[in-house]
Amino acid sequence: MKRFIGFVTKEFYHIFRDKRTMFILFGMPIAQIMLFGFAITNEINNVNIAILDKSKDAETHKIINKISASAYFKINQEITNEKQIESVFKKGKVKAVLVFEKNFIKNLQTLKQAKVQVITDATDPNVANTISNYVNAILQNYTHEINKNNKPNHQIQTQTRLYYNPELKSVFTFVPGVMTIILMLVSAMMTSISITREKELGTMEVLLVSPLKPFQVIVGKVFPYIFLSIINAAIILLLGFFVFGMPIEGNIFLLAFESVLFITTALSLGILISTVSQTQQTAMMLSLMGLMLPVIILSGFIFPISSMPLLLQVISNIIPAKWFIIIIKAVLLKGATLDVIWKETLILVGMTVFFIAVSIKKYKIRLE
């Protein structure tokens, strides 16, 4: 054990005396979280929505069919009361709920106006705002159609309500995304480069035949990055909370557990990259091109996954960052508990086990 502790201490010294590494580890997270763009708008397609139809008349049925027929929305489910709205949002099944008032057709015929409430999940403010605009456009188009032969004109009024992010702050989107990118960068790329550097210098074989077991050597190489990644996660959350007012609605211990789980997944992926890389340059290219771009593009951080082609939607399922962004948004903004995000958690656990198993087989690490 003393040898192992000494080896880990040596790794810490090696990291701390390299100024470039320290800048990547701590300078980049702070710079990105402070300078990242706020205004990102995107088109949406095939967004899952729920319907709460209190009227259930012919007119509301026509409107629901018109919304369902558009390329923008898919009717995921119909709910029966307002208490279910919070539940469907927390489960992440839908992005918006349309509520039709009672006596919709009666109000439309007698008062010449009726109301539709649009309740959106504003954890992604740009998507929430776009959904509201699209619904309003569809309802305005329907109003124009029914007013062709009616005088005075009928009116359908919409009321918009934003869940979790009523002020549409973009910071609520980019803090989880930047946190995911940074943790992947620090954990996967730095780990793969660290191990590959030993291989490139020819010292990896020396370490593997030292009194330390091969498994201890690998754990010793990655342990400092677990510690540093946890510090980075804490820095990002603190900056988000104190500088930008990012809420932390969920359990802090659950958030810490999920963060450590994702860090472990990223570290195991970094070890896997190091098994196929003989040089630091190769490891860096694989990490940047093979991890960074998919994390940014296919994780749902910037571009809605539901709007992507089916092939890319399928590929996105093998990106660990996708599942972590779902988890961290649910815990931070919705106050979700483990019973809501257990599927995503199990997926990350499965990915971690797979990456470690493949790496162990490659390095022929004995676990006795």
Tab-separated table of C-alpha atoms in Angstrom:
chain	number	residue	atom	x	y	z
A	1	MET	CA	0.000	0.000	0.000
A	2	LYS	CA	2.872	2.404	0.789
A	3	ARG	CA	4.279	1.814	-2.696
A	4	PHE	CA	0.889	2.524	-4.247
A	5	ILE	CA	0.452	5.754	-2.239
A	6	GLY	CA	3.967	6.827	-3.222
A	7	PHE	CA	3.185	6.131	-6.876
A	8	VAL	CA	-0.039	8.204	-6.727
A	9	THR	CA	1.829	11.037	-4.967
A	10	LYS	CA	4.422	10.997	-7.732
A	11	GLU	CA	1.659	11.322	-10.327
A	12	PHE	CA	0.253	14.344	-8.523
A	13	TYR	CA	3.684	16.000	-8.479
A	14	HIS	CA	4.097	15.248	-12.178
A	15	ILE	CA	0.776	16.968	-12.988
A	16	PHE	CA	1.240	20.002	-10.734
A	17	ARG	CA	4.693	20.911	-12.069
A	18	ASP	CA	3.440	20.987	-15.683
A	19	LYS	CA	2.006	24.493	-16.204
A	20	ARG	CA	0.349	23.622	-19.501
A	21	THR	CA	-1.496	20.712	-17.939
A	22	MET	CA	-2.603	22.887	-15.028
A	23	PHE	CA	-3.923	25.500	-17.460
A	24	ILE	CA	-5.955	22.864	-19.310
A	25	LEU	CA	-7.279	21.416	-16.069
A	26	PHE	CA	-8.304	24.649	-14.348
A	27	GLY	CA	-7.954	27.586	-16.737
A	28	MET	CA	-10.097	26.143	-19.511
A	29	PRO	CA	-13.179	25.336	-17.374
A	30	ILE	CA	-13.284	28.846	-15.921
A	31	ALA	CA	-12.740	30.476	-19.331
A	32	GLN	CA	-15.427	28.392	-21.025
A	33	ILE	CA	-18.029	28.834	-18.336
A	34	MET	CA	-17.513	32.612	-18.356
A	35	LEU	CA	-17.250	33.158	-22.106
A	36	PHE	CA	-19.589	30.562	-23.603
A	37	GLY	CA	-22.258	31.957	-25.890
A	38	PHE	CA	-25.701	32.591	-24.435
A	39	ALA	CA	-27.851	32.871	-27.545
A	40	ILE	CA	-28.172	29.621	-29.479
A	41	THR	CA	-31.380	29.066	-31.411
A	42	ASN	CA	-32.303	25.953	-33.352
A	43	GLU	CA	-35.239	24.559	-35.262
A	44	ILE	CA	-37.166	21.716	-33.674
A	45	ASN	CA	-38.817	18.618	-35.098
A	46	ASN	CA	-40.732	15.655	-33.678
A	47	VAL	CA	-40.945	17.148	-30.195
A	48	ASN	CA	-42.985	15.015	-27.805
A	49	ILE	CA	-45.902	16.875	-26.229
A	50	ALA	CA	-48.841	15.921	-23.996
A	51	ILE	CA	-52.464	17.050	-24.216
A	52	LEU	CA	-54.808	17.960	-21.368
A	53	ASP	CA	-58.193	18.406	-23.024
A	54	LYS	CA	-60.744	19.544	-20.436
A	55	SER	CA	-63.371	20.211	-23.092
A	56	LYS	CA	-63.142	17.127	-25.332
A	57	ASP	CA	-65.312	18.589	-28.073
A	58	ALA	CA	-65.116	18.513	-31.850
A	59	GLU	CA	-63.197	21.794	-32.091
A	60	THR	CA	-60.396	20.769	-29.721
A	61	HIS	CA	-60.184	17.432	-31.550
A	62	LYS	CA	-59.606	19.275	-34.835
A	63	ILE	CA	-56.883	21.445	-33.306
A	64	ILE	CA	-55.130	18.415	-31.761
A	65	ASN	CA	-55.200	16.644	-35.123
A	66	LYS	CA	-53.754	19.732	-36.825
A	67	ILE	CA	-50.923	19.918	-34.292
A	68	SER	CA	-50.264	16.189	-34.571
A	69	ALA	CA	-50.185	16.410	-38.372
A	70	SER	CA	-47.383	18.965	-38.300
A	71	ALA	CA	-43.757	17.865	-38.567
A	72	TYR	CA	-42.891	19.722	-35.396
A	73	PHE	CA	-44.829	17.789	-32.756
A	74	LYS	CA	-45.691	14.240	-31.757
A	75	ILE	CA	-48.547	13.602	-29.320
A	76	ASN	CA	-46.772	11.450	-26.746
A	77	GLN	CA	-49.717	11.025	-24.366
A	78	GLU	CA	-52.980	12.491	-23.152
A	79	ILE	CA	-53.256	13.330	-19.476
A	80	THR	CA	-56.411	13.742	-17.433
A	81	ASN	CA	-55.556	16.315	-14.763
A	82	GLU	CA	-53.063	19.054	-13.891
A	83	LYS	CA	-51.341	16.949	-11.239
A	84	GLN	CA	-49.858	14.768	-13.986
A	85	ILE	CA	-48.064	17.705	-15.645
A	86	GLU	CA	-45.257	17.803	-13.084
A	87	SER	CA	-44.845	14.019	-13.326
A	88	VAL	CA	-44.492	13.854	-17.118
A	89	PHE	CA	-42.031	16.755	-17.097
A	90	LYS	CA	-39.863	15.181	-14.389
A	91	LYS	CA	-39.708	11.907	-16.303
A	92	GLY	CA	-38.495	13.825	-19.349
A	93	LYS	CA	-41.111	12.225	-21.589
A	94	VAL	CA	-42.460	15.468	-23.045
A	95	LYS	CA	-41.229	18.983	-23.673
A	96	ALA	CA	-44.618	20.719	-23.583
A	97	VAL	CA	-48.203	20.260	-22.400
A	98	LEU	CA	-51.162	21.878	-24.177
A	99	VAL	CA	-54.149	22.578	-21.898
A	100	PHE	CA	-57.546	23.250	-23.490
A	101	GLU	CA	-59.984	25.031	-21.162
A	102	LYS	CA	-63.425	23.726	-20.274
A	103	ASN	CA	-66.304	24.623	-22.608
A	104	PHE	CA	-63.823	25.447	-25.347
A	105	ILE	CA	-66.322	25.329	-28.248
A	106	LYS	CA	-69.002	27.122	-26.208
A	107	ASN	CA	-66.633	29.982	-25.387
A	108	LEU	CA	-65.504	30.139	-28.989
A	109	GLN	CA	-69.091	30.423	-30.256
A	110	THR	CA	-70.588	32.695	-27.584
A	111	LEU	CA	-67.658	34.807	-26.378
A	112	LYS	CA	-65.846	34.597	-29.740
A	113	GLN	CA	-62.649	33.544	-27.988
A	114	ALA	CA	-61.208	30.463	-26.299
A	115	LYS	CA	-57.960	29.768	-24.472
A	116	VAL	CA	-55.172	27.233	-24.879
A	117	GLN	CA	-52.405	27.144	-22.279
A	118	VAL	CA	-48.945	26.103	-23.478
A	119	ILE	CA	-46.794	24.768	-20.621
A	120	THR	CA	-43.205	24.079	-21.658
A	121	ASP	CA	-40.172	22.480	-20.033
A	122	ALA	CA	-37.776	25.419	-20.023
A	123	THR	CA	-34.679	23.513	-18.913
A	124	ASP	CA	-33.667	24.234	-22.502
A	125	PRO	CA	-34.914	27.826	-22.938
A	126	ASN	CA	-34.321	28.048	-26.678
A	127	VAL	CA	-36.328	24.901	-27.348
A	128	ALA	CA	-39.078	26.058	-24.962
A	129	ASN	CA	-39.340	29.421	-26.693
A	130	THR	CA	-39.378	27.804	-30.129
A	131	ILE	CA	-42.106	25.351	-29.072
A	132	SER	CA	-44.292	28.233	-27.865
A	133	ASN	CA	-43.808	30.108	-31.129
A	134	TYR	CA	-44.634	27.040	-33.223
A	135	VAL	CA	-47.805	26.295	-31.259
A	136	ASN	CA	-48.907	29.914	-31.551
A	137	ALA	CA	-48.291	29.825	-35.310
A	138	ILE	CA	-50.401	26.669	-35.721
A	139	LEU	CA	-53.244	28.128	-33.640
A	140	GLN	CA	-53.147	31.401	-35.562
A	141	ASN	CA	-53.329	29.477	-38.818
A	142	TYR	CA	-56.326	27.523	-37.515
A	143	THR	CA	-58.000	30.750	-36.363
A	144	HIS	CA	-57.529	32.230	-39.827
A	145	GLU	CA	-59.191	29.175	-41.383
A	146	ILE	CA	-62.301	29.262	-39.186
A	147	ASN	CA	-62.692	33.016	-39.603
A	148	LYS	CA	-63.026	32.901	-43.372
A	149	ASN	CA	-66.813	32.570	-43.189
A	150	ASN	CA	-67.449	33.951	-39.698
A	151	LYS	CA	-68.210	37.505	-38.659
A	152	PRO	CA	-67.368	38.703	-36.111
A	153	ASN	CA	-64.103	36.806	-35.964
A	154	HIS	CA	-63.441	34.036	-33.505
A	155	GLN	CA	-60.233	34.171	-31.462
A	156	ILE	CA	-58.171	31.476	-29.783
A	157	GLN	CA	-55.894	32.895	-27.109
A	158	THR	CA	-52.812	31.074	-25.908
A	159	GLN	CA	-51.278	31.363	-22.469
A	160	THR	CA	-47.666	30.279	-22.116
A	161	ARG	CA	-46.214	28.926	-18.887
A	162	LEU	CA	-42.562	27.953	-18.548
A	163	TYR	CA	-41.534	25.201	-16.151
A	164	TYR	CA	-38.147	25.117	-14.367
A	165	ASN	CA	-36.749	28.133	-16.233
A	166	PRO	CA	-39.454	30.825	-16.426
A	167	GLU	CA	-36.972	33.576	-17.323
A	168	LEU	CA	-35.534	31.573	-20.244
A	169	LYS	CA	-31.950	31.937	-19.025
A	170	SER	CA	-29.547	30.292	-21.455
A	171	VAL	CA	-27.092	29.726	-18.608
A	172	PHE	CA	-29.339	26.893	-17.440
A	173	THR	CA	-28.473	25.111	-20.689
A	174	PHE	CA	-24.777	25.781	-21.088
A	175	VAL	CA	-23.663	25.131	-17.480
A	176	PRO	CA	-24.595	21.406	-17.654
A	177	GLY	CA	-23.195	21.207	-21.183
A	178	VAL	CA	-19.882	22.868	-20.369
A	179	MET	CA	-19.570	20.749	-17.230
A	180	THR	CA	-20.011	17.622	-19.352
A	181	ILE	CA	-17.429	18.744	-21.935
A	182	ILE	CA	-14.874	19.679	-19.281
A	183	LEU	CA	-15.258	16.434	-17.359
A	184	MET	CA	-14.888	14.459	-20.584
A	185	LEU	CA	-11.837	16.524	-21.590
A	186	VAL	CA	-10.055	16.249	-18.251
A	187	SER	CA	-10.977	12.636	-17.569
A	188	ALA	CA	-10.721	10.955	-20.967
A	189	MET	CA	-8.161	13.000	-22.893
A	190	MET	CA	-5.748	13.689	-20.061
A	191	THR	CA	-5.888	10.070	-18.867
A	192	SER	CA	-5.269	8.643	-22.333
A	193	ILE	CA	-2.344	11.031	-22.880
A	194	SER	CA	-0.859	10.270	-19.457
A	195	ILE	CA	-0.804	6.508	-20.031
A	196	THR	CA	0.282	6.822	-23.667
A	197	ARG	CA	3.182	9.058	-22.632
A	198	GLU	CA	4.549	6.214	-20.495
A	199	LYS	CA	4.200	3.851	-23.453
A	200	GLU	CA	5.857	6.314	-25.817
A	201	LEU	CA	8.804	6.817	-23.463
A	202	GLY	CA	9.129	3.086	-22.899
A	203	THR	CA	8.533	3.346	-19.144
A	204	MET	CA	5.129	1.641	-19.146
A	205	GLU	CA	6.702	-1.806	-19.398
A	206	VAL	CA	9.022	-0.906	-16.511
A	207	LEU	CA	6.045	0.093	-14.382
A	208	LEU	CA	4.130	-3.062	-15.250
A	209	VAL	CA	7.014	-5.298	-14.069
A	210	SER	CA	7.584	-3.234	-10.898
A	211	PRO	CA	6.501	-4.509	-7.458
A	212	LEU	CA	3.176	-2.786	-8.069
A	213	LYS	CA	0.529	-4.929	-9.714
A	214	PRO	CA	-0.465	-3.837	-13.243
A	215	PHE	CA	-3.957	-2.999	-12.001
A	216	GLN	CA	-2.476	-0.729	-9.325
A	217	VAL	CA	-0.340	1.018	-11.941
A	218	ILE	CA	-3.395	1.871	-14.077
A	219	VAL	CA	-5.447	2.959	-11.046
A	220	GLY	CA	-2.532	5.050	-9.801
A	221	LYS	CA	-2.268	6.803	-13.173
A	222	VAL	CA	-5.963	7.723	-13.292
A	223	PHE	CA	-6.623	8.449	-9.601
A	224	PRO	CA	-5.259	12.045	-9.722
A	225	TYR	CA	-7.631	12.840	-12.568
A	226	ILE	CA	-10.618	11.596	-10.550
A	227	PHE	CA	-9.669	14.032	-7.810
A	228	LEU	CA	-9.021	16.916	-10.225
A	229	SER	CA	-12.224	16.245	-12.173
A	230	ILE	CA	-14.286	16.400	-8.976
A	231	ILE	CA	-12.678	19.780	-8.205
A	232	ASN	CA	-13.530	20.978	-11.726
A	233	ALA	CA	-17.143	19.866	-11.347
A	234	ALA	CA	-17.378	21.744	-8.040
A	235	ILE	CA	-15.836	24.887	-9.583
A	236	ILE	CA	-18.308	24.864	-12.482
A	237	LEU	CA	-21.312	24.344	-10.191
A	238	LEU	CA	-20.157	27.089	-7.828
A	239	LEU	CA	-19.622	29.531	-10.703
A	240	GLY	CA	-23.021	28.643	-12.126
A	241	PHE	CA	-24.721	29.061	-8.758
A	242	PHE	CA	-23.051	32.245	-7.484
A	243	VAL	CA	-22.286	34.068	-10.741
A	244	PHE	CA	-25.266	33.099	-12.927
A	245	GLY	CA	-27.884	32.077	-10.351
A	246	MET	CA	-28.050	28.472	-11.565
A	247	PRO	CA	-30.474	26.613	-9.278
A	248	ILE	CA	-29.650	23.311	-7.609
A	249	GLU	CA	-33.082	21.841	-6.948
A	250	GLY	CA	-32.082	18.212	-6.476
A	251	ASN	CA	-30.192	16.294	-3.829
A	252	ILE	CA	-26.561	17.408	-3.730
A	253	PHE	CA	-25.370	13.912	-2.795
A	254	LEU	CA	-27.185	12.394	-5.783
A	255	LEU	CA	-25.600	15.061	-7.988
A	256	ALA	CA	-22.164	14.219	-6.584
A	257	PHE	CA	-22.730	10.492	-7.114
A	258	GLU	CA	-23.814	10.954	-10.734
A	259	SER	CA	-20.862	13.261	-11.403
A	260	VAL	CA	-18.374	10.743	-9.995
A	261	LEU	CA	-20.059	8.009	-12.058
A	262	PHE	CA	-19.669	10.024	-15.264
A	263	ILE	CA	-16.068	10.870	-14.371
A	264	THR	CA	-15.399	7.148	-13.913
A	265	THR	CA	-17.033	6.416	-17.279
A	266	ALA	CA	-14.878	9.057	-18.980
A	267	LEU	CA	-11.727	7.779	-17.255
A	268	SER	CA	-12.415	4.223	-18.363
A	269	LEU	CA	-12.933	5.509	-21.902
A	270	GLY	CA	-9.594	7.321	-21.678
A	271	ILE	CA	-7.910	4.084	-20.627
A	272	LEU	CA	-9.540	2.362	-23.595
A	273	ILE	CA	-8.201	5.027	-25.960
A	274	SER	CA	-4.727	4.545	-24.523
A	275	THR	CA	-4.837	0.831	-25.407
A	276	VAL	CA	-5.018	1.618	-29.139
A	277	SER	CA	-2.656	4.613	-29.064
A	278	GLN	CA	1.108	4.298	-29.200
A	279	THR	CA	1.884	8.035	-29.162
A	280	GLN	CA	0.527	11.053	-27.309
A	281	GLN	CA	-0.377	12.702	-30.598
A	282	THR	CA	-2.542	9.741	-31.599
A	283	ALA	CA	-4.244	9.727	-28.203
A	284	MET	CA	-4.946	13.461	-28.424
A	285	MET	CA	-6.386	13.197	-31.934
A	286	LEU	CA	-8.615	10.272	-30.943
A	287	SER	CA	-9.761	12.134	-27.856
A	288	LEU	CA	-10.486	15.398	-29.650
A	289	MET	CA	-11.960	14.050	-32.874
A	290	GLY	CA	-13.500	10.904	-31.408
A	291	LEU	CA	-14.888	12.434	-28.211
A	292	MET	CA	-15.130	16.211	-28.279
A	293	LEU	CA	-17.069	16.584	-31.523
A	294	PRO	CA	-19.603	13.832	-30.688
A	295	VAL	CA	-20.017	15.289	-27.194
A	296	ILE	CA	-20.815	18.727	-28.615
A	297	ILE	CA	-22.908	17.600	-31.581
A	298	LEU	CA	-24.631	14.367	-30.521
A	299	SER	CA	-25.192	14.864	-26.780
A	300	GLY	CA	-28.169	17.200	-27.076
A	301	PHE	CA	-26.130	20.043	-25.573
A	302	ILE	CA	-26.576	22.399	-28.537
A	303	PHE	CA	-28.710	20.578	-31.102
A	304	PRO	CA	-31.973	18.784	-30.161
A	305	ILE	CA	-31.492	15.058	-30.771
A	306	SER	CA	-35.142	14.608	-31.791
A	307	SER	CA	-34.520	16.884	-34.800
A	308	MET	CA	-31.616	14.797	-36.100
A	309	PRO	CA	-31.838	12.027	-38.729
A	310	LEU	CA	-32.742	8.610	-37.306
A	311	LEU	CA	-29.217	7.243	-37.833
A	312	LEU	CA	-27.668	10.036	-35.747
A	313	GLN	CA	-30.316	9.554	-33.059
A	314	VAL	CA	-29.279	5.905	-32.788
A	315	ILE	CA	-25.570	6.773	-32.731
A	316	SER	CA	-26.165	9.346	-29.970
A	317	ASN	CA	-27.152	6.514	-27.622
A	318	ILE	CA	-23.534	5.348	-27.386
A	319	ILE	CA	-22.330	8.815	-26.326
A	320	PRO	CA	-21.976	8.834	-22.498
A	321	ALA	CA	-22.348	12.631	-22.438
A	322	LYS	CA	-25.928	12.383	-23.732
A	323	TRP	CA	-27.040	10.434	-20.694
A	324	PHE	CA	-25.112	12.604	-18.245
A	325	ILE	CA	-26.659	15.816	-19.630
A	326	ILE	CA	-30.120	14.278	-19.174
A	327	ILE	CA	-29.195	13.335	-15.600
A	328	ILE	CA	-27.626	16.634	-14.567
A	329	LYS	CA	-30.459	18.745	-16.028
A	330	ALA	CA	-33.035	16.566	-14.283
A	331	VAL	CA	-31.257	16.811	-10.915
A	332	LEU	CA	-30.231	20.483	-11.101
A	333	LEU	CA	-33.374	22.009	-12.567
A	334	LYS	CA	-36.194	19.531	-11.922
A	335	GLY	CA	-35.135	18.160	-8.547
A	336	ALA	CA	-35.377	14.626	-9.926
A	337	THR	CA	-34.599	11.663	-7.685
A	338	LEU	CA	-32.916	8.368	-8.505
A	339	ASP	CA	-36.221	6.645	-9.308
A	340	VAL	CA	-36.597	9.061	-12.250
A	341	ILE	CA	-33.055	8.815	-13.680
A	342	TRP	CA	-32.245	5.188	-12.836
A	343	LYS	CA	-32.265	4.098	-16.495
A	344	GLU	CA	-29.691	6.697	-17.517
A	345	THR	CA	-27.618	5.801	-14.446
A	346	LEU	CA	-27.621	2.112	-15.351
A	347	ILE	CA	-26.566	2.957	-18.913
A	348	LEU	CA	-23.528	4.865	-17.601
A	349	VAL	CA	-22.683	1.982	-15.261
A	350	GLY	CA	-22.924	-0.466	-18.173
A	351	MET	CA	-20.676	1.691	-20.355
A	352	THR	CA	-18.113	1.950	-17.562
A	353	VAL	CA	-18.025	-1.812	-17.046
A	354	PHE	CA	-17.679	-2.382	-20.800
A	355	PHE	CA	-14.809	0.105	-21.227
A	356	ILE	CA	-12.949	-1.286	-18.223
A	357	ALA	CA	-13.455	-4.907	-19.336
A	358	VAL	CA	-12.082	-4.203	-22.810
A	359	SER	CA	-9.134	-2.256	-21.378
A	360	ILE	CA	-8.307	-5.012	-18.884
A	361	LYS	CA	-8.356	-7.587	-21.646
A	362	LYS	CA	-6.080	-5.424	-23.767
A	363	TYR	CA	-3.588	-4.750	-21.009
A	364	LYS	CA	-3.904	-8.323	-19.706
A	365	ILE	CA	-4.361	-7.021	-16.176
A	366	ARG	CA	-4.708	-9.723	-13.573
A	367	LEU	CA	-7.259	-9.001	-10.905
A	368	GLU	CA	-6.039	-11.450	-8.294
